[in-house]
Amino acid sequence: MAPNADASALTGLIQSIWHGLSARASLGADREDLLAVARLGHTLICGPPAP
């Protein structure tokens, strides 16, 4: 993550992902689908995981 990342915007992004996951779960998304979305969000925010 860039050292000059906007903390407020980052918070909004994480909240949006969290609320989106909640909405998808309420609509019946399965665990693997939710985990895939969470992993993608993590990768987009933090970069790819170390090998």
XYZ file of N, CA, C and O in Angstrom:
204
model
N 0.851 -1.167 0.000
C 0.000 0.000 0.000
C 0.902 1.237 0.000
O 1.927 1.264 0.676
N 0.518 2.216 -0.720
C 1.299 3.450 -0.797
C 1.283 4.173 0.544
O 0.257 4.223 1.227
N 2.430 4.724 0.929
C 2.484 5.436 2.206
C 1.555 6.653 2.257
O 1.156 7.091 3.325
N 1.203 7.183 1.106
C 0.332 8.359 1.075
C -1.125 7.982 0.792
O -1.913 8.826 0.377
N -1.491 6.722 1.043
C -2.866 6.276 0.812
C -3.824 7.088 1.686
O -3.525 7.381 2.838
N -4.948 7.426 1.127
C -5.975 8.191 1.840
C -6.698 7.256 2.805
O -7.440 6.354 2.393
N -6.481 7.447 4.090
C -7.058 6.570 5.108
C -8.584 6.568 5.063
O -9.215 5.523 5.235
N -9.174 7.712 4.813
C -10.636 7.791 4.762
C -11.180 7.006 3.570
O -12.166 6.264 3.700
N -10.545 7.136 2.428
C -10.982 6.398 1.243
C -10.776 4.898 1.439
O -11.619 4.088 1.042
N -9.669 4.522 2.060
C -9.403 3.111 2.327
C -10.461 2.537 3.269
O -10.973 1.437 3.051
N -10.819 3.291 4.286
C -11.869 2.863 5.208
C -13.185 2.669 4.461
O -13.887 1.674 4.671
N -13.515 3.602 3.582
C -14.744 3.483 2.792
C -14.734 2.257 1.900
O -15.752 1.566 1.759
N -13.585 1.960 1.305
C -13.472 0.777 0.453
C -13.686 -0.496 1.267
O -14.447 -1.379 0.871
N -13.041 -0.579 2.414
C -13.178 -1.778 3.258
C -14.616 -1.924 3.741
O -15.171 -3.027 3.743
N -15.240 -0.818 4.130
C -16.643 -0.882 4.556
C -17.539 -1.323 3.408
O -18.482 -2.098 3.611
N -17.259 -0.857 2.212
C -18.062 -1.256 1.052
C -17.927 -2.740 0.782
O -18.920 -3.420 0.476
N -16.710 -3.255 0.880
C -16.505 -4.693 0.690
C -17.255 -5.467 1.776
O -17.961 -6.438 1.491
N -17.104 -5.025 3.021
C -17.761 -5.701 4.150
C -19.280 -5.731 3.962
O -19.918 -6.769 4.115
N -19.869 -4.582 3.641
C -21.325 -4.515 3.461
C -21.760 -5.331 2.245
O -22.811 -5.971 2.264
N -20.939 -5.307 1.205
C -21.251 -6.116 0.019
C -21.241 -7.598 0.327
O -22.111 -8.352 -0.129
N -20.256 -8.040 1.107
C -20.210 -9.445 1.506
C -21.441 -9.811 2.332
O -22.026 -10.886 2.150
N -21.836 -8.911 3.217
C -23.014 -9.159 4.038
C -24.271 -9.283 3.168
O -25.085 -10.194 3.358
N -24.415 -8.379 2.225
C -25.585 -8.418 1.335
C -25.591 -9.694 0.502
O -26.630 -10.343 0.352
N -24.432 -10.068 -0.019
C -24.342 -11.287 -0.839
C -24.681 -12.524 0.000
O -25.350 -13.438 -0.479
N -24.192 -12.541 1.248
C -24.499 -13.671 2.128
C -25.997 -13.747 2.396
O -26.586 -14.840 2.390
N -26.629 -12.605 2.619
C -28.073 -12.575 2.864
C -28.863 -13.064 1.664
O -29.962 -13.606 1.809
N -28.293 -12.883 0.469
C -28.960 -13.320 -0.759
C -28.645 -14.767 -1.114
O -29.099 -15.274 -2.134
N -27.829 -15.428 -0.264
C -27.596 -16.857 -0.467
C -26.259 -17.245 -1.065
O -26.078 -18.401 -1.434
N -25.326 -16.319 -1.186
C -24.014 -16.670 -1.724
C -23.361 -17.716 -0.815
O -23.494 -17.658 0.401
N -22.669 -18.670 -1.434
C -22.035 -19.692 -0.607
C -20.685 -19.209 -0.069
O -20.152 -18.190 -0.486
N -20.156 -19.961 0.869
C -18.935 -19.585 1.580
C -17.758 -19.388 0.632
O -16.988 -18.438 0.767
N -17.610 -20.284 -0.339
C -16.487 -20.183 -1.274
C -16.567 -18.909 -2.116
O -15.549 -18.280 -2.387
N -17.752 -18.528 -2.523
C -17.933 -17.294 -3.288
C -17.547 -16.083 -2.438
O -16.839 -15.190 -2.899
N -18.008 -16.075 -1.191
C -17.688 -14.960 -0.295
C -16.187 -14.890 -0.018
O -15.599 -13.799 -0.004
N -15.551 -16.042 0.186
C -14.108 -16.063 0.412
C -13.341 -15.568 -0.809
O -12.338 -14.865 -0.680
N -13.803 -15.918 -2.003
C -13.146 -15.458 -3.226
C -13.201 -13.936 -3.318
O -12.209 -13.289 -3.673
N -14.342 -13.359 -2.985
C -14.474 -11.902 -3.006
C -13.568 -11.271 -1.950
O -12.874 -10.281 -2.218
N -13.556 -11.846 -0.756
C -12.709 -11.317 0.317
C -11.237 -11.403 -0.062
O -10.470 -10.461 0.180
N -10.828 -12.516 -0.664
C -9.420 -12.653 -1.087
C -9.065 -11.635 -2.166
O -7.973 -11.065 -2.143
N -9.961 -11.416 -3.106
C -9.698 -10.417 -4.142
C -9.572 -9.033 -3.525
O -8.663 -8.269 -3.862
N -10.458 -8.688 -2.606
C -10.372 -7.405 -1.929
C -9.055 -7.252 -1.198
O -8.403 -6.214 -1.252
N -8.632 -8.310 -0.529
C -7.348 -8.292 0.191
C -6.196 -8.065 -0.778
O -5.301 -7.253 -0.522
N -6.216 -8.751 -1.901
C -5.155 -8.607 -2.895
C -5.133 -7.192 -3.471
O -4.068 -6.608 -3.654
N -6.302 -6.642 -3.753
C -6.357 -5.292 -4.316
C -5.853 -4.238 -3.331
O -5.234 -3.264 -3.720
N -6.102 -4.464 -2.043
C -5.688 -3.493 -1.028
C -4.236 -3.703 -0.622
O -3.472 -2.753 -0.531
N -3.845 -4.951 -0.395
C -2.526 -5.245 0.186
C -1.504 -5.754 -0.811
O -0.329 -5.868 -0.481
N -1.939 -6.127 -1.994
C -1.035 -6.744 -2.953
C -1.130 -8.259 -2.824
O -1.723 -8.779 -1.886
N -0.523 -8.965 -3.772
C -0.617 -10.422 -3.749
C 0.113 -11.007 -2.541
O 1.081 -10.428 -2.060
N -0.374 -12.157 -2.055
C 0.289 -12.787 -0.912
C 1.680 -13.284 -1.285
O 1.949 -13.588 -2.447
N 2.540 -13.357 -0.309
C 3.902 -13.858 -0.538
C 3.829 -15.345 -0.873
O 2.984 -16.057 -0.325
N 4.709 -15.816 -1.738
C 4.688 -17.257 -2.108
C 5.085 -18.168 -0.989
O 5.563 -17.953 -0.006
